[in-house]
mmCIF file of C-alpha atoms in Angstrom:
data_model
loop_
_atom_site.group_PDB
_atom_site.id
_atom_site.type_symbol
_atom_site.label_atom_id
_atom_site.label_comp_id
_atom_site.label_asym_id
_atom_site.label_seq_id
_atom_site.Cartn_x
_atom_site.Cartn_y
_atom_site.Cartn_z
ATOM 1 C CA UNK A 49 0.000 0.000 0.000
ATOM 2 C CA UNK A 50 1.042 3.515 -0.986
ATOM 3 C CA UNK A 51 0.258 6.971 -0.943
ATOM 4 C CA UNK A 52 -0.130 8.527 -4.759
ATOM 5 C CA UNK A 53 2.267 11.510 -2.323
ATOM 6 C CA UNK A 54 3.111 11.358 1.250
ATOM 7 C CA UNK A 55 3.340 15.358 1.405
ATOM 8 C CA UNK A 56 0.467 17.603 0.369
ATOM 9 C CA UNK A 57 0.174 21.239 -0.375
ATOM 10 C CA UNK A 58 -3.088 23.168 -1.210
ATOM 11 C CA UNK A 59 -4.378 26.351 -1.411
ATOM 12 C CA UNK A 60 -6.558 27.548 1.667
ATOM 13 C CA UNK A 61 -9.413 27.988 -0.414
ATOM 14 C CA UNK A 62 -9.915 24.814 -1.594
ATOM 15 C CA UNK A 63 -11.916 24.000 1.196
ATOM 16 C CA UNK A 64 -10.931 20.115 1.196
ATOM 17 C CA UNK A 65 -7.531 17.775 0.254
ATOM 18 C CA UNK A 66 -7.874 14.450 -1.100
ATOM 19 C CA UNK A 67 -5.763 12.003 -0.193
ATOM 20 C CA UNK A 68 -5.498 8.371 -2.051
ATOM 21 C CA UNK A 69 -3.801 5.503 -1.304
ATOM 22 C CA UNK A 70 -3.270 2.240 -3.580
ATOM 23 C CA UNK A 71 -2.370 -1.254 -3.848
ATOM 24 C CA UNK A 72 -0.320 -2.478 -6.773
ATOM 25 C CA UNK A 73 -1.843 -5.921 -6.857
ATOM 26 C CA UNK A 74 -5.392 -7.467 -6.299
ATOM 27 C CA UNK A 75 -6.478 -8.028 -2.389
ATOM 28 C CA UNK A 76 -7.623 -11.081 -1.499
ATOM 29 C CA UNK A 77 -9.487 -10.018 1.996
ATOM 30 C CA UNK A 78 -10.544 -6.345 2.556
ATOM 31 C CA UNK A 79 -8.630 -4.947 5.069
ATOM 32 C CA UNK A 80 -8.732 -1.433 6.815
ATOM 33 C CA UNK A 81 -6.324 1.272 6.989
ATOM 34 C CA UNK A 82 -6.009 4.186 9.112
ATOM 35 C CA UNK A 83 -4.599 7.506 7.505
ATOM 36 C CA UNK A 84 -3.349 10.137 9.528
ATOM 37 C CA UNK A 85 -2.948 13.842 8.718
ATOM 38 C CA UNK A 86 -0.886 15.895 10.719
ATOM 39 C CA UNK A 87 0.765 19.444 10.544
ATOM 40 C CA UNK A 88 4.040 19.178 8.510
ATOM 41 C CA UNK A 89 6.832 20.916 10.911
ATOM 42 C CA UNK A 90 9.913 20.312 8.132
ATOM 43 C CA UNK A 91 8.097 22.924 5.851
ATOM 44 C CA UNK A 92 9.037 26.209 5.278
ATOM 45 C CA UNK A 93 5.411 27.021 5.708
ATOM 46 C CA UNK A 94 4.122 24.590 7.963
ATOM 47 C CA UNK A 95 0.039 24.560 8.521
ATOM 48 C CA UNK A 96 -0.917 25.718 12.016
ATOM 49 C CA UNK A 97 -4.037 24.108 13.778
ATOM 50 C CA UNK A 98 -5.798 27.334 12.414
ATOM 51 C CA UNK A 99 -5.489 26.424 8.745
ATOM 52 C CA UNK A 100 -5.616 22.390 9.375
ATOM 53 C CA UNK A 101 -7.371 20.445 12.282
ATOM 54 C CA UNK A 102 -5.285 17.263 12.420
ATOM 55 C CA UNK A 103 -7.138 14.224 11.709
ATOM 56 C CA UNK A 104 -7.208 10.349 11.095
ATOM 57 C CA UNK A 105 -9.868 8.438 8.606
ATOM 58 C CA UNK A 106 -9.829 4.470 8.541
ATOM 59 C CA UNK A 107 -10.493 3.449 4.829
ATOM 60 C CA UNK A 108 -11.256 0.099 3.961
ATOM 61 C CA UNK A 109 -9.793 -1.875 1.024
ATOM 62 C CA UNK A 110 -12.491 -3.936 -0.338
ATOM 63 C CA UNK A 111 -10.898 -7.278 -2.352
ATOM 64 C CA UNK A 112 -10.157 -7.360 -5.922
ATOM 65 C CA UNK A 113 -8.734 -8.922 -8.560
ATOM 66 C CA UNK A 114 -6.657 -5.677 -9.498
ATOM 67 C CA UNK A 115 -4.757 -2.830 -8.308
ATOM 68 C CA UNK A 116 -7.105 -0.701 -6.009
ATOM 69 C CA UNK A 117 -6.993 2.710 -5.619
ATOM 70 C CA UNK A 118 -9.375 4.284 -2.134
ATOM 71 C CA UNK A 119 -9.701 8.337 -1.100
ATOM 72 C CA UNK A 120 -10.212 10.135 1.567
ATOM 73 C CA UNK A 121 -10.437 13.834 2.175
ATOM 74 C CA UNK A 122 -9.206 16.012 4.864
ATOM 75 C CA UNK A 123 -10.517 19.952 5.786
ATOM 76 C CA UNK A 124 -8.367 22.612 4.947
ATOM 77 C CA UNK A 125 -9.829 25.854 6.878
ATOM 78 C CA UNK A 126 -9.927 28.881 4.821
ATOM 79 C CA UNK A 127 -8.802 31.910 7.599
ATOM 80 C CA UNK A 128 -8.829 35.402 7.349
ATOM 81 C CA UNK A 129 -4.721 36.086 7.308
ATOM 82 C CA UNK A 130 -3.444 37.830 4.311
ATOM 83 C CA UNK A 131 -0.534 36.989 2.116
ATOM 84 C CA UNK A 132 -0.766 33.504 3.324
ATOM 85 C CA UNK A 133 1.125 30.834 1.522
ATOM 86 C CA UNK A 134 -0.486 27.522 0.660
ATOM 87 C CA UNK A 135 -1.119 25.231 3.699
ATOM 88 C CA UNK A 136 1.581 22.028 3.686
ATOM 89 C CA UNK A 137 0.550 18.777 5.884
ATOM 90 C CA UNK A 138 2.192 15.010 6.022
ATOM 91 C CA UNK A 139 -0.130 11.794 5.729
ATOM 92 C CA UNK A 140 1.163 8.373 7.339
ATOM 93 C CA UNK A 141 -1.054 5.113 7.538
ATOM 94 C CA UNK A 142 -1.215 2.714 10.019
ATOM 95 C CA UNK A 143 -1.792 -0.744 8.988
ATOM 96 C CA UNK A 144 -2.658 -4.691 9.978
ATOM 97 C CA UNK A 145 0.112 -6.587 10.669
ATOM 98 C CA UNK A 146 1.334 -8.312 6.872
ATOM 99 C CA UNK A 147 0.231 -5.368 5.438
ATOM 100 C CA UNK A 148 2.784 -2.777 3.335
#
């Protein structure tokens, strides 16, 4: 299992970020994942809790014969500071034991 980027960067205004994550082979038993956004604090620009409330979403894999590809999305809040760069966050997973 991978990330299609483990590093995200998006304008305030979006609203939302999507995150995906996907399998390069078919699945055999669905299995969950949990994927956790936090504020990046290697960035030049790192999101503060006022543009990005931390978060973590379990998605499930259902099986397949095929690659999979599953998305989540994250809020991005849109504040009132001017001359703000675009908001920069990390996404890790956690997953079942077996499970890469």
């Amino acid at each position: 299992v991978q990330f299609d980027s483990p590093d995200y960067t998006v304008e305030e205004d979006n609203g939302t970020v999507t995150v995906c994550l996907n399998t390069s082979r078919g699945i055999a038993a669905a299995f969950m994942v949990d994927v956790v956004a936090s504020v990046k604090p290697s960035s030049g620009n790192p999101a503060s809790t006022a543009d990005f409330v931390p978060a973590t979403r379990t998605i499930t894999f259902p099986i397949s014969t095929t690659a999979s590809r599953v998305c989540t999305s994250f809020e991005i809040t849109d504040d009132t500071l001017a001359l703000e760069g675009n908001e920069q966050f990390r996404v890790d997973f956690t997953a079942p034991d077996g499970i890469q």
